[in-house]
PDB file of C-alpha atoms in Angstrom:
ATOM      1  CA  LYS R 202       0.000   0.000   0.000  1.00  0.00           C
ATOM      2  CA  ALA R 203       1.141   3.502  -0.718  1.00  0.00           C
ATOM      3  CA  GLY R 204       1.752   5.670   2.306  1.00  0.00           C
ATOM      4  CA  VAL R 205       0.226   8.996   3.186  1.00  0.00           C
ATOM      5  CA  THR R 206       1.090  11.644   0.637  1.00  0.00           C
ATOM      6  CA  GLN R 207       1.074  15.400   1.100  1.00  0.00           C
ATOM      7  CA  THR R 208       1.356  18.126  -1.481  1.00  0.00           C
ATOM      8  CA  PRO R 209       3.079  20.392  -1.909  1.00  0.00           C
ATOM      9  CA  ARG R 210       6.150  19.445   0.110  1.00  0.00           C
ATOM     10  CA  TYR R 211       7.409  23.012   0.345  1.00  0.00           C
ATOM     11  CA  LEU R 212       5.638  26.313   0.090  1.00  0.00           C
ATOM     12  CA  ILE R 213       6.629  29.937   0.471  1.00  0.00           C
ATOM     13  CA  LYS R 214       3.957  32.554   0.961  1.00  0.00           C
ATOM     14  CA  THR R 215       3.783  36.130   2.133  1.00  0.00           C
ATOM     15  CA  ARG R 216       1.785  37.564   5.001  1.00  0.00           C
ATOM     16  CA  GLY R 217      -1.879  38.025   4.237  1.00  0.00           C
ATOM     17  CA  GLN R 218      -2.034  35.349   1.575  1.00  0.00           C
ATOM     18  CA  GLN R 219      -3.904  32.117   1.901  1.00  0.00           C
ATOM     19  CA  VAL R 220      -2.736  28.579   1.343  1.00  0.00           C
ATOM     20  CA  THR R 221      -4.272  25.175   0.720  1.00  0.00           C
ATOM     21  CA  LEU R 222      -2.488  21.966   1.628  1.00  0.00           C
ATOM     22  CA  SER R 223      -3.524  18.529   0.472  1.00  0.00           C
ATOM     23  CA  CYS R 224      -3.326  15.106   2.092  1.00  0.00           C
ATOM     24  CA  SER R 225      -4.102  11.726   0.565  1.00  0.00           C
ATOM     25  CA  PRO R 226      -4.504   9.033   3.215  1.00  0.00           C
ATOM     26  CA  ILE R 227      -3.619   5.397   2.951  1.00  0.00           C
ATOM     27  CA  SER R 228      -6.208   3.548   0.922  1.00  0.00           C
ATOM     28  CA  GLY R 229      -9.057   2.441   3.155  1.00  0.00           C
ATOM     29  CA  HIS R 230      -8.302   4.920   5.920  1.00  0.00           C
ATOM     30  CA  ARG R 231     -11.222   7.174   6.653  1.00  0.00           C
ATOM     31  CA  SER R 232      -9.731   9.319   9.399  1.00  0.00           C
ATOM     32  CA  VAL R 233      -7.386  12.176   8.575  1.00  0.00           C
ATOM     33  CA  SER R 234      -5.850  14.413  11.207  1.00  0.00           C
ATOM     34  CA  TRP R 235      -3.788  17.542  10.770  1.00  0.00           C
ATOM     35  CA  TYR R 236      -0.970  18.810  12.967  1.00  0.00           C
ATOM     36  CA  GLN R 237       1.227  21.871  13.119  1.00  0.00           C
ATOM     37  CA  GLN R 238       4.795  21.277  14.177  1.00  0.00           C
ATOM     38  CA  THR R 239       7.143  24.066  15.147  1.00  0.00           C
ATOM     39  CA  PRO R 240      10.494  23.760  16.938  1.00  0.00           C
ATOM     40  CA  GLY R 241       9.928  23.238  20.630  1.00  0.00           C
ATOM     41  CA  GLN R 242       6.131  23.037  20.303  1.00  0.00           C
ATOM     42  CA  GLY R 243       5.667  19.409  19.514  1.00  0.00           C
ATOM     43  CA  LEU R 244       2.691  18.280  17.495  1.00  0.00           C
ATOM     44  CA  GLN R 245      -0.180  20.703  17.847  1.00  0.00           C
ATOM     45  CA  PHE R 246      -3.481  19.117  16.882  1.00  0.00           C
ATOM     46  CA  LEU R 247      -5.483  21.117  14.342  1.00  0.00           C
ATOM     47  CA  PHE R 248      -8.451  18.914  13.490  1.00  0.00           C
ATOM     48  CA  GLU R 249      -9.612  15.457  12.559  1.00  0.00           C
ATOM     49  CA  TYR R 250     -11.959  14.461   9.785  1.00  0.00           C
ATOM     50  CA  PHE R 251     -13.751  11.183   9.536  1.00  0.00           C
ATOM     51  CA  SER R 252     -16.119  10.266   6.714  1.00  0.00           C
ATOM     52  CA  GLU R 253     -16.212  13.870   5.490  1.00  0.00           C
ATOM     53  CA  THR R 254     -17.176  15.255   8.914  1.00  0.00           C
ATOM     54  CA  GLN R 255     -14.994  17.241  11.258  1.00  0.00           C
ATOM     55  CA  ARG R 256     -14.924  15.079  14.316  1.00  0.00           C
ATOM     56  CA  ASN R 257     -12.537  16.985  16.541  1.00  0.00           C
ATOM     57  CA  LYS R 258     -10.862  20.374  16.578  1.00  0.00           C
ATOM     58  CA  GLY R 259      -7.840  21.805  18.357  1.00  0.00           C
ATOM     59  CA  ASN R 260      -7.284  25.299  19.698  1.00  0.00           C
ATOM     60  CA  PHE R 261      -6.474  27.167  16.539  1.00  0.00           C
ATOM     61  CA  PRO R 262      -8.099  30.345  15.212  1.00  0.00           C
ATOM     62  CA  GLY R 263     -10.778  30.223  12.571  1.00  0.00           C
ATOM     63  CA  ARG R 264      -8.202  31.091   9.912  1.00  0.00           C
ATOM     64  CA  PHE R 265      -7.391  27.394   9.936  1.00  0.00           C
ATOM     65  CA  SER R 266     -10.010  25.267   8.265  1.00  0.00           C
ATOM     66  CA  GLY R 267     -10.234  21.948   6.560  1.00  0.00           C
ATOM     67  CA  ARG R 268     -12.418  19.551   4.727  1.00  0.00           C
ATOM     68  CA  GLN R 269     -12.522  15.967   3.634  1.00  0.00           C
ATOM     69  CA  PHE R 270     -13.786  14.573   0.392  1.00  0.00           C
ATOM     70  CA  SER R 271     -15.735  11.399  -0.304  1.00  0.00           C
ATOM     71  CA  ASN R 272     -12.511   9.607  -1.289  1.00  0.00           C
ATOM     72  CA  SER R 273     -11.079  10.525   2.161  1.00  0.00           C
ATOM     73  CA  ARG R 274      -8.580  12.972   0.727  1.00  0.00           C
ATOM     74  CA  SER R 275      -8.352  16.056   2.891  1.00  0.00           C
ATOM     75  CA  GLU R 276      -7.373  19.657   2.433  1.00  0.00           C
ATOM     76  CA  MET R 277      -6.347  22.226   4.967  1.00  0.00           C
ATOM     77  CA  ASN R 278      -6.672  25.937   4.335  1.00  0.00           C
ATOM     78  CA  VAL R 279      -5.036  28.797   6.157  1.00  0.00           C
ATOM     79  CA  SER R 280      -6.252  32.280   5.356  1.00  0.00           C
ATOM     80  CA  THR R 281      -4.615  35.626   6.084  1.00  0.00           C
ATOM     81  CA  LEU R 282      -1.240  34.066   6.758  1.00  0.00           C
ATOM     82  CA  GLU R 283       0.880  35.336   9.612  1.00  0.00           C
ATOM     83  CA  LEU R 284       4.609  34.938  10.172  1.00  0.00           C
ATOM     84  CA  GLY R 285       3.858  32.597  13.067  1.00  0.00           C
ATOM     85  CA  ASP R 286       2.139  30.170  10.725  1.00  0.00           C
ATOM     86  CA  SER R 287       5.518  29.096   9.393  1.00  0.00           C
ATOM     87  CA  ALA R 288       5.735  25.450  10.351  1.00  0.00           C
ATOM     88  CA  LEU R 289       5.724  21.869   9.202  1.00  0.00           C
ATOM     89  CA  TYR R 290       2.157  20.740   8.635  1.00  0.00           C
ATOM     90  CA  LEU R 291       1.680  17.033   9.025  1.00  0.00           C
ATOM     91  CA  CYS R 292      -1.317  14.950   8.244  1.00  0.00           C
ATOM     92  CA  ALA R 293      -1.917  11.474   9.555  1.00  0.00           C
ATOM     93  CA  SER R 294      -4.430   8.838   8.590  1.00  0.00           C
ATOM     94  CA  SER R 295      -5.883   5.893  10.411  1.00  0.00           C
ATOM     95  CA  PRO R 296      -8.633   3.381   9.733  1.00  0.00           C
ATOM     96  CA  LEU R 297     -10.674   4.382  12.777  1.00  0.00           C
ATOM     97  CA  ALA R 298     -11.770   7.680  14.243  1.00  0.00           C
ATOM     98  CA  GLY R 299      -9.913   9.012  17.251  1.00  0.00           C
ATOM     99  CA  GLU R 300      -7.879   5.924  18.003  1.00  0.00           C
ATOM    100  CA  GLY R 301      -5.260   3.517  16.818  1.00  0.00           C
ATOM    101  CA  GLU R 302      -1.980   3.910  15.050  1.00  0.00           C
ATOM    102  CA  GLN R 303      -1.520   7.143  13.156  1.00  0.00           C
ATOM    103  CA  PHE R 304       0.302   6.939   9.829  1.00  0.00           C
ATOM    104  CA  PHE R 305       1.980  10.244   9.114  1.00  0.00           C
ATOM    105  CA  GLY R 306       2.768  11.812   5.800  1.00  0.00           C
ATOM    106  CA  PRO R 307       6.079  13.569   5.065  1.00  0.00           C
ATOM    107  CA  GLY R 308       4.577  16.976   5.771  1.00  0.00           C
ATOM    108  CA  THR R 309       4.376  20.309   4.003  1.00  0.00           C
ATOM    109  CA  ARG R 310       6.957  22.871   5.033  1.00  0.00           C
ATOM    110  CA  LEU R 311       5.271  26.286   4.943  1.00  0.00           C
ATOM    111  CA  THR R 312       7.337  29.433   5.162  1.00  0.00           C
ATOM    112  CA  VAL R 313       5.575  32.765   5.552  1.00  0.00           C
ATOM    113  CA  LEU R 314       7.615  35.838   4.692  1.00  0.00           C
TER     114      LEU R 314
ATOM    115  CA  GLY V  73      -9.101  19.903  30.284  1.00  0.00           C
ATOM    116  CA  GLN V  74      -6.704  17.044  30.070  1.00  0.00           C
ATOM    117  CA  GLN V  75      -3.083  17.955  30.745  1.00  0.00           C
ATOM    118  CA  VAL V  76      -0.249  15.688  29.705  1.00  0.00           C
ATOM    119  CA  MET V  77       3.321  16.670  30.401  1.00  0.00           C
ATOM    120  CA  GLN V  78       6.230  15.032  28.647  1.00  0.00           C
ATOM    121  CA  ILE V  79       9.658  15.264  30.222  1.00  0.00           C
ATOM    122  CA  PRO V  80      12.447  15.925  29.713  1.00  0.00           C
ATOM    123  CA  GLN V  81      12.294  18.225  26.724  1.00  0.00           C
ATOM    124  CA  TYR V  82      15.859  17.391  25.739  1.00  0.00           C
ATOM    125  CA  GLN V  83      18.244  14.610  26.647  1.00  0.00           C
ATOM    126  CA  HIS V  84      21.832  14.271  25.532  1.00  0.00           C
ATOM    127  CA  VAL V  85      23.558  10.980  26.294  1.00  0.00           C
ATOM    128  CA  GLN V  86      26.783   9.220  25.559  1.00  0.00           C
ATOM    129  CA  GLU V  87      26.383   6.184  23.353  1.00  0.00           C
ATOM    130  CA  GLY V  88      25.795   3.168  25.559  1.00  0.00           C
ATOM    131  CA  GLU V  89      23.984   5.100  28.277  1.00  0.00           C
ATOM    132  CA  ASP V  90      20.324   4.547  29.038  1.00  0.00           C
ATOM    133  CA  PHE V  91      17.538   7.007  28.255  1.00  0.00           C
ATOM    134  CA  THR V  92      14.034   7.470  29.623  1.00  0.00           C
ATOM    135  CA  THR V  93      11.216   9.811  28.676  1.00  0.00           C
ATOM    136  CA  TYR V  94       8.030  10.203  30.668  1.00  0.00           C
ATOM    137  CA  CYS V  95       4.476  11.275  29.996  1.00  0.00           C
ATOM    138  CA  ASN V  96       2.332  12.257  32.951  1.00  0.00           C
ATOM    139  CA  SER V  97      -1.364  13.006  32.772  1.00  0.00           C
ATOM    140  CA  SER V  98      -3.664  14.789  35.190  1.00  0.00           C
ATOM    141  CA  THR V  99      -6.472  12.410  34.250  1.00  0.00           C
ATOM    142  CA  THR V 100      -6.837   8.753  33.350  1.00  0.00           C
ATOM    143  CA  LEU V 101      -5.913   7.855  29.793  1.00  0.00           C
ATOM    144  CA  SER V 102      -7.727   5.205  27.796  1.00  0.00           C
ATOM    145  CA  ASN V 103      -4.522   4.336  25.993  1.00  0.00           C
ATOM    146  CA  ILE V 104      -1.140   5.776  25.170  1.00  0.00           C
ATOM    147  CA  GLN V 105       0.957   5.560  22.054  1.00  0.00           C
ATOM    148  CA  TRP V 106       4.615   6.243  21.425  1.00  0.00           C
ATOM    149  CA  TYR V 107       6.130   7.628  18.245  1.00  0.00           C
ATOM    150  CA  LYS V 108       9.632   8.359  17.050  1.00  0.00           C
ATOM    151  CA  GLN V 109      10.540  11.152  14.672  1.00  0.00           C
ATOM    152  CA  ARG V 110      13.996  11.081  13.148  1.00  0.00           C
ATOM    153  CA  PRO V 111      15.581  14.437  12.278  1.00  0.00           C
ATOM    154  CA  GLY V 112      14.010  15.663   9.048  1.00  0.00           C
ATOM    155  CA  GLY V 113      11.441  12.883   9.103  1.00  0.00           C
ATOM    156  CA  HIS V 114       7.899  12.350  10.225  1.00  0.00           C
ATOM    157  CA  PRO V 115       6.586  10.589  13.345  1.00  0.00           C
ATOM    158  CA  VAL V 116       6.510   6.819  13.122  1.00  0.00           C
ATOM    159  CA  PHE V 117       4.382   4.674  15.392  1.00  0.00           C
ATOM    160  CA  LEU V 118       6.264   2.526  17.873  1.00  0.00           C
ATOM    161  CA  ILE V 119       3.652   1.000  20.159  1.00  0.00           C
ATOM    162  CA  GLN V 120       0.296   1.371  21.870  1.00  0.00           C
ATOM    163  CA  LEU V 121      -0.396   0.537  25.524  1.00  0.00           C
ATOM    164  CA  VAL V 122      -3.926  -0.038  26.718  1.00  0.00           C
ATOM    165  CA  LYS V 123      -3.933  -2.008  29.950  1.00  0.00           C
ATOM    166  CA  SER V 124      -3.167  -0.760  33.428  1.00  0.00           C
ATOM    167  CA  GLY V 125       0.400  -1.690  34.411  1.00  0.00           C
ATOM    168  CA  GLU V 126       1.203  -2.915  30.932  1.00  0.00           C
ATOM    169  CA  VAL V 127       4.844  -3.397  29.993  1.00  0.00           C
ATOM    170  CA  LYS V 128       5.982  -4.081  26.457  1.00  0.00           C
ATOM    171  CA  LYS V 129       9.439  -4.544  25.030  1.00  0.00           C
ATOM    172  CA  GLN V 130      10.874  -4.020  21.594  1.00  0.00           C
ATOM    173  CA  LYS V 131      14.521  -5.040  21.598  1.00  0.00           C
ATOM    174  CA  ARG V 132      16.251  -2.320  23.660  1.00  0.00           C
ATOM    175  CA  LEU V 133      13.028  -0.304  24.145  1.00  0.00           C
ATOM    176  CA  THR V 134      10.764  -0.849  27.149  1.00  0.00           C
ATOM    177  CA  PHE V 135       7.363   0.810  27.362  1.00  0.00           C
ATOM    178  CA  GLN V 136       5.318   1.043  30.537  1.00  0.00           C
ATOM    179  CA  PHE V 137       1.809   2.202  31.314  1.00  0.00           C
ATOM    180  CA  GLY V 138       1.174   3.092  34.944  1.00  0.00           C
ATOM    181  CA  GLU V 139      -1.247   1.260  37.191  1.00  0.00           C
ATOM    182  CA  ALA V 140      -3.518   4.288  37.350  1.00  0.00           C
ATOM    183  CA  LYS V 141      -3.187   4.814  33.567  1.00  0.00           C
ATOM    184  CA  LYS V 142      -2.002   8.348  34.200  1.00  0.00           C
ATOM    185  CA  ASN V 143       1.627   7.988  33.294  1.00  0.00           C
ATOM    186  CA  SER V 144       3.830   6.172  30.858  1.00  0.00           C
ATOM    187  CA  SER V 145       7.487   5.819  30.114  1.00  0.00           C
ATOM    188  CA  LEU V 146       9.769   4.802  27.291  1.00  0.00           C
ATOM    189  CA  HIS V 147      13.149   3.470  28.317  1.00  0.00           C
ATOM    190  CA  ILE V 148      16.004   2.754  25.935  1.00  0.00           C
ATOM    191  CA  THR V 149      18.819   0.558  27.180  1.00  0.00           C
ATOM    192  CA  ALA V 150      22.334   1.167  25.889  1.00  0.00           C
ATOM    193  CA  THR V 151      21.518   3.904  23.404  1.00  0.00           C
ATOM    194  CA  GLN V 152      22.947   3.830  19.915  1.00  0.00           C
ATOM    195  CA  THR V 153      23.376   6.639  17.406  1.00  0.00           C
ATOM    196  CA  THR V 154      20.410   5.224  15.507  1.00  0.00           C
ATOM    197  CA  ASP V 155      18.194   6.121  18.480  1.00  0.00           C
ATOM    198  CA  VAL V 156      18.608   9.831  17.768  1.00  0.00           C
ATOM    199  CA  GLY V 157      15.311  11.628  17.257  1.00  0.00           C
ATOM    200  CA  THR V 158      12.315  13.026  19.066  1.00  0.00           C
ATOM    201  CA  TYR V 159      10.049  10.694  20.979  1.00  0.00           C
ATOM    202  CA  PHE V 160       6.412  11.632  21.395  1.00  0.00           C
ATOM    203  CA  CYS V 161       3.660  10.155  23.479  1.00  0.00           C
ATOM    204  CA  GLY V 162       0.140  10.369  22.108  1.00  0.00           C
ATOM    205  CA  TRP V 163      -3.156   9.711  23.788  1.00  0.00           C
ATOM    206  CA  ASN V 164      -6.945   9.985  23.463  1.00  0.00           C
ATOM    207  CA  ASP V 165      -8.150  11.726  20.359  1.00  0.00           C
ATOM    208  CA  MET V 166      -4.811  12.257  18.640  1.00  0.00           C
ATOM    209  CA  ARG V 167      -3.197  14.565  21.139  1.00  0.00           C
ATOM    210  CA  PHE V 168       0.566  14.473  21.523  1.00  0.00           C
ATOM    211  CA  GLY V 169       3.073  15.518  24.114  1.00  0.00           C
ATOM    212  CA  ALA V 170       5.728  18.121  23.420  1.00  0.00           C
ATOM    213  CA  GLY V 171       8.280  15.396  22.736  1.00  0.00           C
ATOM    214  CA  THR V 172      11.690  14.530  24.102  1.00  0.00           C
ATOM    215  CA  ARG V 173      14.567  15.201  21.767  1.00  0.00           C
ATOM    216  CA  LEU V 174      17.322  12.656  22.188  1.00  0.00           C
ATOM    217  CA  THR V 175      20.840  13.210  20.950  1.00  0.00           C
ATOM    218  CA  VAL V 176      23.533  10.550  21.263  1.00  0.00           C
ATOM    219  CA  LYS V 177      27.230  11.261  21.297  1.00  0.00           C
ATOM    220  CA  PRO V 178      29.268   8.459  19.746  1.00  0.00           C
TER     221      PRO V 178
END
């Protein structure tokens, strides 16, 4: 089976712009979670989608949003980018909602200038 | 809300020394998972613990889940340079600790 894929792998944006990141889970996995990783901050949970529904949400402002499609692929959108949004954005998939082993993708490295 | 602390934040050891990272929760956890992230890589699942007092071993790695299911530890015996990375604990609903970054001096 192919692993979790994320596109693009690298992205440079300027403040005020918006960005959309994409995640394709492992085939058959219906849960996709998104995380922000910055040095010293660990893995900050953004949200989880399961069967096209947002099941859980972390403590991030409304500028961060996501969605999941019927094929379980997920997108994450960040509007009005700020310098502090520079981070590695990881998505992870799993067969079940809210439990079990998480399979992480390679991440998208976002730099906001 | 649920508070889980992972300590230490950093650990530097000489090759051959042991290493332990801890996750401590203010409330009971239904399960705990451990992940390893190599430098420049993404987190990779190591193990999941579910039962109170559970102990599992993977070669030089020993994982424990406390009797009260409020704390867990990952212990590495005789570290090697291949153990370098950040170790995260994860728990209910995909939350993760801040991670312990391990560096090993050959």
